[in-house]
Amino acid sequence: MPDTNTVTRFAPSPTGRLHVGNLRAALMNWMIARKAGGTFILRLDDTDPERSKEEYVDAIRRDMEWLGLDWDREERQSARIDRYMDAADRLRGDGRLYEAFETPTELDLKRKKQLNMGRPPVYDRAALRLTDAERESLRAERTGHWRFLLDHARIEWEDGILGALSIDAASVSDPVLIRGDGQVLYTIASVVDDTDMGVTHVVRGSDHVTNTATQIQIMAALEHDHPAFAHHSLLTGPQGEALSKRLGTLALHDLREAGIEPMALLSLMARLGSSQPVELRATPRELAEQFDLSQFGSAPTKFDVADLTPLTGHYLQTLPFEAVAGDIAALGVPEGDRTRFWEVVRDNIRTRADMADWWRLMTEGAAPKIAAEDADFVREALSLLPDPPFADDAWKAWTTEVKSATGRKGKQLFMPLRHALTGRHNGPDMGDLMPLLQRKPEL
């Protein structure tokens, strides 16, 4: 049943371009909200003033608009710093936020020492054992950072994908919520935003499981219930290799520039990692209507960017002329030929850019590809070909005449003539294509 109280969010950091890994979380959260008739929030995690750029904010919006993933509200964490500080003050007052002074180098040495002793590299809470005088002395030489004091108990929740999860908080370091330079970090900003904004469902990658456990405790410390969490599997390459190092090459901007259709990408990502087969859909709303989080598993999910090109081709083949009329007009195809042009090329394109290649062939001709043993045959055949424009039955009439003159038939007749006219081994039916050809090939 629809639940208009459902609220989800997508919270990218505007420190780079969105990639397919980001899209997985964005799409799942969007589909949950849209299927329920609830609210979807685009929340920009821009608390890092050094790395956050307006150009990336604009790029995120463009990518979401290109995909058709609309949002009901846009929030920026940089405008909510006061709220995070208020929450931090409350945690300090309750004894749940404490100041620590270790430098990154000192923390690294501690981690290495613990690992060498066969212990988990968990922060030792040395800062809690400092005297007031020691704290004052350290403050005089460095700025402290602020850690949340975890309650060393088991943190349990029912995950929407992974099932029942339980993490021993004693195995996790007290998370830093505010850095020494005063920057508010994701962990507390996300907690405050999710509670303030009434977020009911959060879907994100399985690399956030430990982070989720600490956030559940922080929410409880602030006297808030936590959303329903679900952690999807991480993407790998087609051979199971780690995809994280390649994500920069799988930016949505680059896929768009390569001609990948939004619905081909969304249709793949909506089912990838689930027990349901990938099925092309016409709109994001159709994907949302059929979305079922329970169908997704925990196993690493293989993603092959090469799958997107054939999916794009299949999607384009389903489009009516009206959906591509603007693209065809932009090529310069005469109005009277546009519908015929689409019907001829639609089954022979992988992206919209391929339409330009076919129109170029029709208007400028192609370099004939003639095998040596067919050269004399093609030369004689072309002498029998009238000048364009070609009639609707030109291919049949010409091949009949060539067959009579040369005695060739079947593949031996038709393939050399296709190569001569198009320079390609395959393509549209020559009977349909030939009336659109405007040049007679020259040998």
Tab-separated table of C-alpha atoms in Angstrom:
chain	number	residue	atom	x	y	z
A	1	MET	CA	0.000	0.000	0.000
A	2	PRO	CA	1.209	3.541	-0.663
A	3	ASP	CA	2.841	5.222	2.326
A	4	THR	CA	3.208	8.945	1.822
A	5	ASN	CA	5.193	9.112	5.072
A	6	THR	CA	8.079	7.326	3.379
A	7	VAL	CA	11.128	9.576	3.086
A	8	THR	CA	14.387	8.590	1.418
A	9	ARG	CA	17.467	10.534	0.434
A	10	PHE	CA	20.487	10.474	-1.821
A	11	ALA	CA	23.459	12.261	-0.267
A	12	PRO	CA	26.357	12.613	-2.716
A	13	SER	CA	29.463	14.649	-1.938
A	14	PRO	CA	30.077	17.324	-4.594
A	15	THR	CA	33.769	16.471	-4.694
A	16	GLY	CA	33.657	14.722	-8.067
A	17	ARG	CA	31.331	13.338	-10.712
A	18	LEU	CA	28.655	10.751	-10.014
A	19	HIS	CA	29.542	7.228	-11.133
A	20	VAL	CA	27.664	3.934	-11.429
A	21	GLY	CA	28.398	3.099	-7.784
A	22	ASN	CA	26.656	6.284	-6.653
A	23	LEU	CA	23.781	5.596	-9.032
A	24	ARG	CA	22.949	2.292	-7.400
A	25	ALA	CA	22.153	3.948	-4.062
A	26	ALA	CA	20.433	6.924	-5.702
A	27	LEU	CA	18.154	4.730	-7.801
A	28	MET	CA	17.160	2.360	-5.013
A	29	ASN	CA	16.272	5.184	-2.646
A	30	TRP	CA	14.410	7.001	-5.413
A	31	MET	CA	12.384	3.897	-6.313
A	32	ILE	CA	11.413	3.253	-2.685
A	33	ALA	CA	10.086	6.804	-2.349
A	34	ARG	CA	8.292	6.850	-5.688
A	35	LYS	CA	6.692	3.423	-5.237
A	36	ALA	CA	5.332	4.530	-1.844
A	37	GLY	CA	4.238	7.957	-3.056
A	38	GLY	CA	6.593	9.471	-0.497
A	39	THR	CA	9.394	12.061	-0.524
A	40	PHE	CA	12.826	11.843	-2.118
A	41	ILE	CA	15.495	14.293	-0.948
A	42	LEU	CA	18.648	15.256	-2.817
A	43	ARG	CA	21.027	16.088	0.017
A	44	LEU	CA	24.402	17.521	-0.868
A	45	ASP	CA	27.108	16.439	1.570
A	46	ASP	CA	29.211	19.575	1.143
A	47	THR	CA	30.683	20.062	4.620
A	48	ASP	CA	34.230	19.805	3.259
A	49	PRO	CA	34.903	23.350	2.008
A	50	GLU	CA	38.227	22.425	0.418
A	51	ARG	CA	36.986	19.583	-1.784
A	52	SER	CA	33.345	20.558	-2.442
A	53	LYS	CA	32.927	22.461	-5.717
A	54	GLU	CA	29.907	24.209	-7.223
A	55	GLU	CA	30.758	22.731	-10.598
A	56	TYR	CA	30.172	19.284	-9.118
A	57	VAL	CA	26.909	20.414	-7.519
A	58	ASP	CA	25.712	21.464	-10.963
A	59	ALA	CA	27.018	18.225	-12.482
A	60	ILE	CA	25.099	16.139	-9.929
A	61	ARG	CA	21.882	17.970	-10.765
A	62	ARG	CA	22.481	17.495	-14.513
A	63	ASP	CA	23.120	13.780	-14.091
A	64	MET	CA	19.981	13.299	-12.016
A	65	GLU	CA	17.897	15.278	-14.513
A	66	TRP	CA	19.346	13.295	-17.426
A	67	LEU	CA	18.323	10.075	-15.703
A	68	GLY	CA	14.841	11.380	-14.911
A	69	LEU	CA	15.343	10.927	-11.156
A	70	ASP	CA	13.472	13.931	-9.830
A	71	TRP	CA	13.669	15.109	-6.233
A	72	ASP	CA	11.114	16.775	-3.971
A	73	ARG	CA	13.587	18.736	-1.846
A	74	GLU	CA	17.194	19.761	-2.072
A	75	GLU	CA	19.227	20.240	1.085
A	76	ARG	CA	22.824	21.337	1.588
A	77	GLN	CA	24.704	20.265	4.669
A	78	SER	CA	26.875	23.381	4.533
A	79	ALA	CA	23.758	25.366	5.466
A	80	ARG	CA	23.072	23.190	8.516
A	81	ILE	CA	26.334	23.435	10.463
A	82	ASP	CA	24.577	25.066	13.432
A	83	ARG	CA	22.296	22.055	13.785
A	84	TYR	CA	25.257	19.688	13.869
A	85	MET	CA	26.975	21.832	16.499
A	86	ASP	CA	23.811	21.833	18.598
A	87	ALA	CA	23.762	18.033	18.478
A	88	ALA	CA	27.456	17.916	19.351
A	89	ASP	CA	26.876	20.190	22.352
A	90	ARG	CA	24.114	17.894	23.572
A	91	LEU	CA	26.369	14.846	23.256
A	92	ARG	CA	29.123	16.668	25.156
A	93	GLY	CA	26.699	17.552	27.914
A	94	ASP	CA	25.648	13.913	28.159
A	95	GLY	CA	29.259	12.726	28.333
A	96	ARG	CA	29.090	11.029	24.945
A	97	LEU	CA	31.509	13.297	23.046
A	98	TYR	CA	35.083	13.653	24.183
A	99	GLU	CA	38.144	15.517	22.990
A	100	ALA	CA	41.174	13.578	21.742
A	101	PHE	CA	44.519	14.938	20.609
A	102	GLU	CA	46.418	12.228	18.730
A	103	THR	CA	47.886	13.254	15.394
A	104	PRO	CA	47.354	11.054	12.331
A	105	THR	CA	50.940	9.817	12.697
A	106	GLU	CA	50.420	8.886	16.327
A	107	LEU	CA	47.192	7.049	15.509
A	108	ASP	CA	48.922	5.161	12.712
A	109	LEU	CA	51.670	4.029	15.092
A	110	LYS	CA	49.047	2.849	17.571
A	111	ARG	CA	47.262	0.846	14.879
A	112	LYS	CA	50.500	-0.807	13.743
A	113	LYS	CA	51.426	-1.715	17.310
A	114	GLN	CA	48.015	-3.295	17.916
A	115	LEU	CA	48.195	-5.272	14.680
A	116	ASN	CA	51.685	-6.514	15.544
A	117	MET	CA	50.303	-7.745	18.874
A	118	GLY	CA	47.473	-9.554	17.092
A	119	ARG	CA	44.825	-7.147	18.342
A	120	PRO	CA	42.163	-5.323	16.316
A	121	PRO	CA	43.259	-1.741	15.505
A	122	VAL	CA	40.659	-0.060	17.720
A	123	TYR	CA	41.244	3.333	19.336
A	124	ASP	CA	42.400	2.776	22.924
A	125	ARG	CA	40.510	5.726	24.442
A	126	ALA	CA	43.726	7.162	25.824
A	127	ALA	CA	42.138	10.624	25.690
A	128	LEU	CA	39.701	9.632	28.441
A	129	ARG	CA	42.583	9.001	30.819
A	130	LEU	CA	44.080	12.492	30.436
A	131	THR	CA	44.080	14.798	33.444
A	132	ASP	CA	42.722	18.326	33.121
A	133	ALA	CA	46.272	19.641	33.206
A	134	GLU	CA	47.345	17.285	30.434
A	135	ARG	CA	44.418	18.385	28.293
A	136	GLU	CA	45.266	22.041	28.762
A	137	SER	CA	48.878	21.361	27.866
A	138	LEU	CA	47.874	19.515	24.689
A	139	ARG	CA	45.401	22.244	23.705
A	140	ALA	CA	48.244	24.751	23.852
A	141	GLU	CA	50.145	22.905	21.143
A	142	ARG	CA	47.443	21.348	18.960
A	143	THR	CA	43.719	21.395	18.244
A	144	GLY	CA	41.743	18.418	19.467
A	145	HIS	CA	39.186	16.385	17.555
A	146	TRP	CA	35.956	15.029	19.002
A	147	ARG	CA	35.018	11.360	19.296
A	148	PHE	CA	31.693	9.744	20.136
A	149	LEU	CA	31.903	7.458	23.160
A	150	LEU	CA	30.390	4.189	22.039
A	151	ASP	CA	28.482	2.050	24.489
A	152	HIS	CA	30.345	-1.280	24.343
A	153	ALA	CA	27.300	-3.422	23.698
A	154	ARG	CA	26.054	-5.284	20.665
A	155	ILE	CA	24.327	-3.124	18.056
A	156	GLU	CA	21.587	-5.043	16.273
A	157	TRP	CA	19.201	-4.278	13.438
A	158	GLU	CA	17.254	-6.046	10.740
A	159	ASP	CA	18.829	-5.089	7.453
A	160	GLY	CA	16.559	-4.860	4.419
A	161	ILE	CA	18.992	-6.875	2.280
A	162	LEU	CA	21.496	-8.563	4.601
A	163	GLY	CA	18.965	-9.711	7.206
A	164	ALA	CA	19.692	-9.734	10.936
A	165	LEU	CA	22.972	-7.941	11.690
A	166	SER	CA	24.822	-7.644	14.969
A	167	ILE	CA	28.066	-5.742	15.597
A	168	ASP	CA	29.990	-5.637	18.844
A	169	ALA	CA	30.665	-1.949	19.468
A	170	ALA	CA	33.824	-2.905	21.401
A	171	SER	CA	35.331	-4.008	18.074
A	172	VAL	CA	34.873	-0.533	16.587
A	173	SER	CA	36.829	2.646	17.261
A	174	ASP	CA	34.942	5.548	18.769
A	175	PRO	CA	34.148	7.529	15.598
A	176	VAL	CA	35.499	11.039	15.084
A	177	LEU	CA	32.523	13.393	14.608
A	178	ILE	CA	34.340	16.742	14.426
A	179	ARG	CA	37.861	17.153	13.129
A	180	GLY	CA	40.545	19.274	14.704
A	181	ASP	CA	39.989	22.004	12.130
A	182	GLY	CA	36.319	22.164	13.113
A	183	GLN	CA	34.978	20.322	10.069
A	184	VAL	CA	31.837	18.361	10.835
A	185	LEU	CA	32.158	14.833	9.488
A	186	TYR	CA	29.648	12.687	7.646
A	187	THR	CA	28.784	10.447	10.592
A	188	ILE	CA	27.098	13.085	12.751
A	189	ALA	CA	25.857	15.253	9.862
A	190	SER	CA	24.039	12.284	8.366
A	191	VAL	CA	22.529	11.329	11.728
A	192	VAL	CA	21.201	14.824	12.393
A	193	ASP	CA	19.869	15.202	8.853
A	194	ASP	CA	18.160	11.798	8.813
A	195	THR	CA	16.435	12.510	12.124
A	196	ASP	CA	15.535	16.132	11.376
A	197	MET	CA	14.229	15.305	7.917
A	198	GLY	CA	12.222	12.264	8.972
A	199	VAL	CA	14.114	9.832	6.740
A	200	THR	CA	12.447	6.434	7.029
A	201	HIS	CA	14.587	4.285	4.719
A	202	VAL	CA	18.300	4.361	3.893
A	203	VAL	CA	19.816	2.137	1.219
A	204	ARG	CA	23.570	2.332	0.729
A	205	GLY	CA	26.598	0.150	0.027
A	206	SER	CA	27.681	-2.708	2.271
A	207	ASP	CA	30.904	-0.814	3.003
A	208	HIS	CA	28.746	1.355	5.298
A	209	VAL	CA	27.643	-1.470	7.624
A	210	THR	CA	30.021	-0.545	10.467
A	211	ASN	CA	29.228	3.122	9.986
A	212	THR	CA	25.531	2.295	10.267
A	213	ALA	CA	26.112	0.562	13.593
A	214	THR	CA	27.778	3.644	15.092
A	215	GLN	CA	25.076	5.924	13.685
A	216	ILE	CA	22.380	3.797	15.312
A	217	GLN	CA	24.031	4.421	18.686
A	218	ILE	CA	24.386	8.148	17.995
A	219	MET	CA	20.702	8.355	17.074
A	220	ALA	CA	19.788	6.575	20.274
A	221	ALA	CA	21.989	8.984	22.263
A	222	LEU	CA	20.037	11.835	20.672
A	223	GLU	CA	16.796	10.009	21.562
A	224	HIS	CA	15.759	9.188	18.023
A	225	ASP	CA	14.728	5.952	16.373
A	226	HIS	CA	16.789	4.933	13.368
A	227	PRO	CA	15.528	4.492	9.797
A	228	ALA	CA	15.153	1.114	8.141
A	229	PHE	CA	18.630	0.374	6.819
A	230	ALA	CA	19.542	-1.794	3.837
A	231	HIS	CA	23.022	-2.378	2.451
A	232	HIS	CA	23.403	-3.428	-1.157
A	233	SER	CA	26.367	-5.433	-2.403
A	234	LEU	CA	29.330	-3.667	-3.946
A	235	LEU	CA	29.950	-3.685	-7.675
A	236	THR	CA	32.820	-5.637	-9.185
A	237	GLY	CA	34.126	-5.857	-12.728
A	238	PRO	CA	32.920	-8.625	-15.087
A	239	GLN	CA	35.628	-11.012	-13.838
A	240	GLY	CA	34.938	-10.257	-10.196
A	241	GLU	CA	37.763	-7.740	-9.939
A	242	ALA	CA	37.475	-4.713	-7.679
A	243	LEU	CA	35.649	-1.925	-9.477
A	244	SER	CA	36.504	0.836	-7.034
A	245	LYS	CA	39.659	1.856	-8.892
A	246	ARG	CA	37.728	2.119	-12.156
A	247	LEU	CA	34.776	4.137	-10.897
A	248	GLY	CA	36.385	7.356	-12.079
A	249	THR	CA	36.158	5.997	-15.638
A	250	LEU	CA	32.517	5.032	-15.152
A	251	ALA	CA	31.196	8.526	-14.520
A	252	LEU	CA	27.603	9.104	-15.592
A	253	HIS	CA	28.816	12.114	-17.600
A	254	ASP	CA	31.076	9.842	-19.662
A	255	LEU	CA	28.336	7.265	-20.222
A	256	ARG	CA	26.056	10.057	-21.416
A	257	GLU	CA	28.748	11.328	-23.795
A	258	ALA	CA	29.182	7.776	-25.110
A	259	GLY	CA	25.519	7.742	-26.139
A	260	ILE	CA	24.192	5.402	-23.451
A	261	GLU	CA	20.451	5.904	-23.034
A	262	PRO	CA	19.237	6.758	-19.514
A	263	MET	CA	16.623	4.000	-19.499
A	264	ALA	CA	19.140	1.396	-20.635
A	265	LEU	CA	21.354	2.336	-17.686
A	266	LEU	CA	18.484	2.533	-15.187
A	267	SER	CA	16.900	-0.725	-16.366
A	268	LEU	CA	20.197	-2.524	-15.808
A	269	MET	CA	20.964	-0.927	-12.447
A	270	ALA	CA	17.426	-1.490	-11.114
A	271	ARG	CA	17.815	-5.271	-11.350
A	272	LEU	CA	21.593	-5.774	-11.069
A	273	GLY	CA	22.321	-7.976	-8.059
A	274	SER	CA	18.743	-9.184	-7.728
A	275	SER	CA	17.059	-12.466	-8.583
A	276	GLN	CA	14.968	-10.708	-11.243
A	277	PRO	CA	16.049	-10.551	-14.903
A	278	VAL	CA	16.966	-7.221	-16.465
A	279	GLU	CA	13.983	-5.886	-18.393
A	280	LEU	CA	13.958	-2.677	-20.383
A	281	ARG	CA	11.357	-0.207	-19.214
A	282	ALA	CA	10.187	3.027	-20.805
A	283	THR	CA	10.255	5.272	-17.730
A	284	PRO	CA	11.843	5.346	-14.267
A	285	ARG	CA	8.351	5.223	-12.748
A	286	GLU	CA	7.786	1.788	-14.325
A	287	LEU	CA	10.972	0.564	-12.657
A	288	ALA	CA	9.793	1.929	-9.309
A	289	GLU	CA	6.445	0.168	-9.556
A	290	GLN	CA	8.188	-3.204	-9.885
A	291	PHE	CA	11.008	-2.587	-7.405
A	292	ASP	CA	11.346	-5.171	-4.630
A	293	LEU	CA	14.242	-4.740	-2.208
A	294	SER	CA	13.814	-8.306	-0.907
A	295	GLN	CA	14.967	-9.651	-4.277
A	296	PHE	CA	18.512	-8.379	-3.764
A	297	GLY	CA	21.305	-10.472	-2.281
A	298	SER	CA	24.583	-9.939	-0.472
A	299	ALA	CA	26.944	-11.473	-3.050
A	300	PRO	CA	29.248	-9.093	-4.946
A	301	THR	CA	27.510	-7.855	-8.066
A	302	LYS	CA	29.270	-7.987	-11.423
A	303	PHE	CA	28.954	-4.935	-13.622
A	304	ASP	CA	30.156	-4.814	-17.216
A	305	VAL	CA	29.940	-1.452	-18.930
A	306	ALA	CA	29.882	-3.305	-22.271
A	307	ASP	CA	26.337	-4.490	-21.446
A	308	LEU	CA	25.052	-0.941	-21.766
A	309	THR	CA	25.625	-0.564	-25.505
A	310	PRO	CA	23.412	-3.470	-26.638
A	311	LEU	CA	20.814	-2.457	-24.061
A	312	THR	CA	20.852	1.050	-25.506
A	313	GLY	CA	20.376	-0.377	-28.998
A	314	HIS	CA	17.452	-2.519	-27.858
A	315	TYR	CA	15.889	0.452	-26.120
A	316	LEU	CA	16.191	2.674	-29.192
A	317	GLN	CA	14.539	0.005	-31.325
A	318	THR	CA	11.411	0.280	-29.170
A	319	LEU	CA	11.031	4.024	-29.688
A	320	PRO	CA	8.362	5.476	-31.950
A	321	PHE	CA	9.372	8.028	-34.569
A	322	GLU	CA	8.115	10.893	-32.391
A	323	ALA	CA	10.749	10.109	-29.756
A	324	VAL	CA	13.625	10.591	-32.212
A	325	ALA	CA	12.086	13.132	-34.596
A	326	GLY	CA	14.206	15.963	-33.191
A	327	ASP	CA	17.429	13.996	-33.584
A	328	ILE	CA	16.585	13.112	-37.165
A	329	ALA	CA	15.624	16.664	-38.066
A	330	ALA	CA	18.923	17.885	-36.620
A	331	LEU	CA	20.769	15.636	-39.080
A	332	GLY	CA	19.229	17.514	-41.981
A	333	VAL	CA	17.018	14.675	-43.200
A	334	PRO	CA	14.265	16.195	-45.378
A	335	GLU	CA	10.918	16.198	-43.648
A	336	GLY	CA	9.353	13.864	-46.168
A	337	ASP	CA	12.064	11.241	-45.639
A	338	ARG	CA	12.313	11.317	-41.844
A	339	THR	CA	9.818	8.604	-40.977
A	340	ARG	CA	11.214	6.316	-43.658
A	341	PHE	CA	14.770	7.026	-42.470
A	342	TRP	CA	13.886	5.935	-38.920
A	343	GLU	CA	12.153	2.782	-40.067
A	344	VAL	CA	15.200	1.880	-42.162
A	345	VAL	CA	17.928	2.469	-39.554
A	346	ARG	CA	16.243	1.784	-36.191
A	347	ASP	CA	17.300	-1.873	-36.045
A	348	ASN	CA	20.857	-1.041	-37.076
A	349	ILE	CA	21.963	1.491	-34.474
A	350	ARG	CA	23.573	1.053	-31.074
A	351	THR	CA	23.362	4.716	-30.033
A	352	ARG	CA	21.720	7.826	-31.434
A	353	ALA	CA	25.083	8.864	-32.887
A	354	ASP	CA	24.877	5.917	-35.273
A	355	MET	CA	21.999	7.649	-37.052
A	356	ALA	CA	24.442	10.317	-38.196
A	357	ASP	CA	26.705	7.630	-39.651
A	358	TRP	CA	23.848	6.183	-41.682
A	359	TRP	CA	22.735	9.610	-42.911
A	360	ARG	CA	26.307	10.398	-43.916
A	361	LEU	CA	26.420	7.154	-45.883
A	362	MET	CA	23.143	8.004	-47.610
A	363	THR	CA	24.179	11.531	-48.570
A	364	GLU	CA	27.908	11.211	-49.145
A	365	GLY	CA	28.205	7.588	-50.142
A	366	ALA	CA	30.623	5.038	-48.727
A	367	ALA	CA	34.001	3.726	-49.736
A	368	PRO	CA	33.191	0.475	-51.550
A	369	LYS	CA	34.727	-2.677	-50.112
A	370	ILE	CA	35.288	-4.951	-53.054
A	371	ALA	CA	37.105	-8.269	-52.975
A	372	ALA	CA	39.590	-8.714	-55.823
A	373	GLU	CA	37.634	-11.614	-57.298
A	374	ASP	CA	34.479	-9.439	-57.417
A	375	ALA	CA	36.023	-6.330	-59.008
A	376	ASP	CA	34.999	-7.058	-62.594
A	377	PHE	CA	31.542	-8.169	-61.495
A	378	VAL	CA	30.924	-5.006	-59.465
A	379	ARG	CA	32.234	-2.780	-62.265
A	380	GLU	CA	29.751	-4.352	-64.714
A	381	ALA	CA	26.930	-4.172	-62.151
A	382	LEU	CA	27.520	-0.466	-61.503
A	383	SER	CA	27.405	0.234	-65.225
A	384	LEU	CA	23.833	-1.049	-65.104
A	385	LEU	CA	22.873	1.135	-62.124
A	386	PRO	CA	20.984	4.327	-63.027
A	387	ASP	CA	21.809	7.616	-61.342
A	388	PRO	CA	19.874	8.548	-58.189
A	389	PRO	CA	17.278	9.310	-57.026
A	390	PHE	CA	16.407	5.636	-56.838
A	391	ALA	CA	12.848	4.374	-57.094
A	392	ASP	CA	11.266	2.298	-54.351
A	393	ASP	CA	11.866	-0.878	-56.364
A	394	ALA	CA	15.382	0.092	-57.471
A	395	TRP	CA	17.184	-2.704	-55.637
A	396	LYS	CA	14.958	-5.439	-56.992
A	397	ALA	CA	15.045	-4.059	-60.537
A	398	TRP	CA	18.838	-3.588	-60.496
A	399	THR	CA	19.706	-6.983	-59.009
A	400	THR	CA	17.363	-8.692	-61.472
A	401	GLU	CA	19.131	-6.984	-64.367
A	402	VAL	CA	22.587	-7.775	-62.956
A	403	LYS	CA	21.624	-11.407	-62.405
A	404	SER	CA	20.483	-11.671	-66.018
A	405	ALA	CA	23.651	-10.028	-67.332
A	406	THR	CA	26.192	-11.916	-65.196
A	407	GLY	CA	24.552	-15.179	-64.230
A	408	ARG	CA	25.310	-14.626	-60.547
A	409	LYS	CA	22.681	-15.359	-57.924
A	410	GLY	CA	22.127	-15.623	-54.190
A	411	LYS	CA	24.891	-14.489	-51.821
A	412	GLN	CA	27.379	-14.268	-54.682
A	413	LEU	CA	25.125	-11.684	-56.271
A	414	PHE	CA	23.838	-9.694	-53.327
A	415	MET	CA	26.814	-9.383	-50.956
A	416	PRO	CA	29.277	-7.749	-53.393
A	417	LEU	CA	26.558	-5.263	-54.363
A	418	ARG	CA	25.860	-4.433	-50.686
A	419	HIS	CA	29.598	-3.919	-50.153
A	420	ALA	CA	29.759	-1.668	-53.203
A	421	LEU	CA	26.878	0.565	-52.091
A	422	THR	CA	27.452	0.696	-48.324
A	423	GLY	CA	30.990	-0.463	-47.630
A	424	ARG	CA	29.457	-2.676	-44.912
A	425	HIS	CA	28.869	-6.371	-44.498
A	426	ASN	CA	25.449	-5.916	-42.923
A	427	GLY	CA	22.807	-3.294	-42.325
A	428	PRO	CA	19.224	-2.488	-43.288
A	429	ASP	CA	17.400	-4.392	-45.970
A	430	MET	CA	18.840	-3.069	-49.225
A	431	GLY	CA	15.388	-2.746	-50.749
A	432	ASP	CA	14.469	-0.302	-47.974
A	433	LEU	CA	17.823	1.474	-47.886
A	434	MET	CA	18.381	2.083	-51.573
A	435	PRO	CA	15.657	4.723	-52.108
A	436	LEU	CA	17.435	6.870	-49.512
A	437	LEU	CA	20.871	6.643	-51.159
A	438	GLN	CA	21.780	9.876	-52.921
A	439	ARG	CA	25.094	8.919	-54.494
A	440	LYS	CA	26.196	6.294	-56.961
A	441	PRO	CA	29.486	4.701	-55.887
A	442	GLU	CA	32.595	5.235	-57.962
A	443	LEU	CA	35.307	2.624	-58.370
